[in-house]
């Protein structure tokens, strides 16, 4: 039995969603590991706290991964799935940086970021899977905010 186009699209969307949540879990584990390494290495540092060291190292790791994945010959479904991890890191960084601000400010800034990402996707002529990954990640970040889920 051959799958129809809409069935393939539904399976792609399901794969991106499940893959994104697995990557979020692994990303938080990696961040925890990097924070642990930061505590060991930066214990006596005056200029760099262990938490900041871990965030910088995590960001660099995500950017290097994004660079390699985006230039690979992987299918768009896998690339879009990986795209969710740095995107969620951006949304969580916004949430942490603007934590004392009203929720409406966070939603506004997150919406601006999402709009900028859509513009980038449009200019790069990327597939619908990237748009889906962006929407799914933005909705997840919004739910974390509205349901007051502590990360």
CSV table of C-alpha atoms in Angstrom, one decimal:
chain,number,residue,atom,x,y,z
A,1,UNK,CA,0.0,0.0,0.0
A,2,UNK,CA,1.4,3.3,-1.1
A,3,UNK,CA,1.0,6.3,1.2
A,4,UNK,CA,-0.8,9.3,-0.2
A,5,UNK,CA,0.7,12.8,0.0
A,6,UNK,CA,-1.4,14.0,2.9
A,7,UNK,CA,-0.6,10.8,4.8
A,8,UNK,CA,3.2,11.4,4.3
A,9,UNK,CA,2.7,15.0,5.6
A,10,UNK,CA,0.8,13.9,8.7
A,11,UNK,CA,3.6,11.4,9.4
A,12,UNK,CA,6.2,14.1,8.9
A,13,UNK,CA,4.4,16.4,11.3
A,14,UNK,CA,4.1,13.6,13.9
A,15,UNK,CA,7.8,12.8,13.5
A,16,UNK,CA,8.8,16.4,13.9
A,17,UNK,CA,6.6,16.8,17.0
A,18,UNK,CA,7.8,13.6,18.8
A,19,UNK,CA,11.4,14.2,17.7
A,20,UNK,CA,11.3,17.8,19.0
A,21,UNK,CA,10.2,16.6,22.5
A,22,UNK,CA,12.9,14.0,22.5
A,23,UNK,CA,15.5,16.7,21.5
A,24,UNK,CA,14.1,19.1,24.2
A,25,UNK,CA,14.7,16.4,26.8
A,26,UNK,CA,18.2,15.6,25.5
A,27,UNK,CA,18.9,19.3,25.3
A,28,UNK,CA,18.0,19.9,29.0
A,29,UNK,CA,20.2,16.9,29.9
A,30,UNK,CA,23.1,18.3,28.0
A,31,UNK,CA,22.6,21.7,29.6
A,32,UNK,CA,22.6,20.1,33.0
A,33,UNK,CA,25.8,18.2,32.2
A,34,UNK,CA,27.4,21.4,30.9
A,35,UNK,CA,26.4,23.2,34.1
A,36,UNK,CA,28.0,20.5,36.1
A,37,UNK,CA,31.2,20.8,34.0
A,38,UNK,CA,31.0,24.6,34.5
A,39,UNK,CA,30.9,24.2,38.2
A,40,UNK,CA,34.0,22.0,38.2
A,41,UNK,CA,36.0,24.2,35.7
A,42,UNK,CA,34.9,27.7,36.7
A,43,UNK,CA,34.8,27.3,40.5
A,44,UNK,CA,37.4,30.1,41.1
A,45,UNK,CA,36.7,32.3,38.0
A,46,UNK,CA,36.0,35.9,38.6
A,47,UNK,CA,34.8,36.7,35.1
A,48,UNK,CA,32.6,33.8,34.2
A,49,UNK,CA,30.0,32.1,36.4
A,50,UNK,CA,29.4,28.3,35.9
A,51,UNK,CA,25.9,29.0,34.7
A,52,UNK,CA,27.0,31.5,32.2
A,53,UNK,CA,29.8,29.2,31.0
A,54,UNK,CA,27.3,26.4,30.5
A,55,UNK,CA,24.9,28.7,28.6
A,56,UNK,CA,27.6,29.9,26.3
A,57,UNK,CA,28.9,26.4,25.7
A,58,UNK,CA,25.4,25.1,25.1
A,59,UNK,CA,24.7,27.9,22.6
A,60,UNK,CA,27.9,27.3,20.7
A,61,UNK,CA,27.1,23.6,20.6
A,62,UNK,CA,23.6,24.2,19.2
A,63,UNK,CA,24.9,26.7,16.6
A,64,UNK,CA,27.6,24.3,15.4
A,65,UNK,CA,25.1,21.5,15.2
A,66,UNK,CA,22.7,23.7,13.3
A,67,UNK,CA,25.4,24.7,10.9
A,68,UNK,CA,26.3,21.0,10.2
A,69,UNK,CA,22.7,19.9,10.0
A,70,UNK,CA,21.5,22.7,7.7
A,71,UNK,CA,24.3,21.9,5.2
A,72,UNK,CA,23.9,18.2,5.3
A,73,UNK,CA,22.0,16.0,2.8
A,74,UNK,CA,19.5,14.9,5.4
A,75,UNK,CA,15.8,15.1,4.5
A,76,UNK,CA,14.0,18.3,5.4
A,77,UNK,CA,12.0,16.4,8.0
A,78,UNK,CA,15.1,15.7,10.0
A,79,UNK,CA,16.6,19.1,9.6
A,80,UNK,CA,13.3,20.7,10.7
A,81,UNK,CA,13.3,18.4,13.7
A,82,UNK,CA,16.7,19.5,14.8
A,83,UNK,CA,15.8,23.2,14.1
A,84,UNK,CA,13.3,23.0,17.0
A,85,UNK,CA,16.1,22.6,19.6
A,86,UNK,CA,17.9,25.9,19.0
A,87,UNK,CA,14.5,27.5,18.5
A,88,UNK,CA,13.3,26.3,21.9
A,89,UNK,CA,16.6,27.5,23.4
A,90,UNK,CA,15.9,31.0,22.0
A,91,UNK,CA,12.3,31.0,23.4
A,92,UNK,CA,13.5,29.8,26.8
A,93,UNK,CA,16.3,32.4,26.9
A,94,UNK,CA,13.7,35.1,26.2
A,95,UNK,CA,11.6,33.7,29.0
A,96,UNK,CA,14.4,33.7,31.4
A,97,UNK,CA,15.7,37.1,30.5
A,98,UNK,CA,12.3,38.7,30.6
A,99,UNK,CA,11.0,36.7,33.6
A,100,UNK,CA,10.1,39.7,35.8
A,101,UNK,CA,8.1,41.3,33.0
A,102,UNK,CA,4.4,40.8,32.4
A,103,UNK,CA,3.5,37.8,30.3
A,104,UNK,CA,2.3,40.0,27.5
A,105,UNK,CA,5.8,41.4,27.0
A,106,UNK,CA,7.1,37.8,26.7
A,107,UNK,CA,4.4,36.9,24.2
A,108,UNK,CA,5.2,40.1,22.2
A,109,UNK,CA,8.9,39.5,22.0
A,110,UNK,CA,8.3,35.8,21.2
A,111,UNK,CA,6.0,36.8,18.5
A,112,UNK,CA,8.6,39.2,17.0
A,113,UNK,CA,11.1,36.3,17.0
A,114,UNK,CA,8.6,34.0,15.4
A,115,UNK,CA,7.9,36.6,12.7
A,116,UNK,CA,11.6,37.1,12.0
A,117,UNK,CA,12.0,33.3,11.7
A,118,UNK,CA,9.1,33.1,9.3
A,119,UNK,CA,10.6,35.8,7.2
A,120,UNK,CA,13.9,33.9,7.2
A,121,UNK,CA,12.2,30.7,6.2
A,122,UNK,CA,10.3,32.5,3.4
A,123,UNK,CA,13.4,34.2,2.1
A,124,UNK,CA,15.3,30.9,2.1
A,125,UNK,CA,12.3,29.1,0.4
A,126,UNK,CA,12.4,26.3,3.0
A,127,UNK,CA,9.8,23.5,3.1
A,128,UNK,CA,6.6,23.5,5.1
A,129,UNK,CA,8.2,21.3,7.7
A,130,UNK,CA,10.3,24.2,9.0
A,131,UNK,CA,7.2,26.3,9.3
A,132,UNK,CA,5.5,23.5,11.2
A,133,UNK,CA,8.5,23.0,13.5
A,134,UNK,CA,8.5,26.8,14.2
A,135,UNK,CA,4.8,26.8,15.0
A,136,UNK,CA,4.9,23.7,17.1
A,137,UNK,CA,7.9,25.1,19.1
A,138,UNK,CA,6.3,28.5,19.5
A,139,UNK,CA,3.1,26.9,20.8
A,140,UNK,CA,5.1,24.7,23.2
A,141,UNK,CA,6.9,27.7,24.6
A,142,UNK,CA,3.6,29.6,24.9
A,143,UNK,CA,2.1,26.7,26.8
A,144,UNK,CA,5.1,26.7,29.1
A,145,UNK,CA,4.5,30.4,29.8
A,146,UNK,CA,0.7,30.2,30.2
A,147,UNK,CA,0.6,27.0,32.3
A,148,UNK,CA,3.4,28.4,34.4
A,149,UNK,CA,5.6,25.3,33.9
A,150,UNK,CA,8.9,25.7,35.7
A,151,UNK,CA,11.9,24.6,33.7
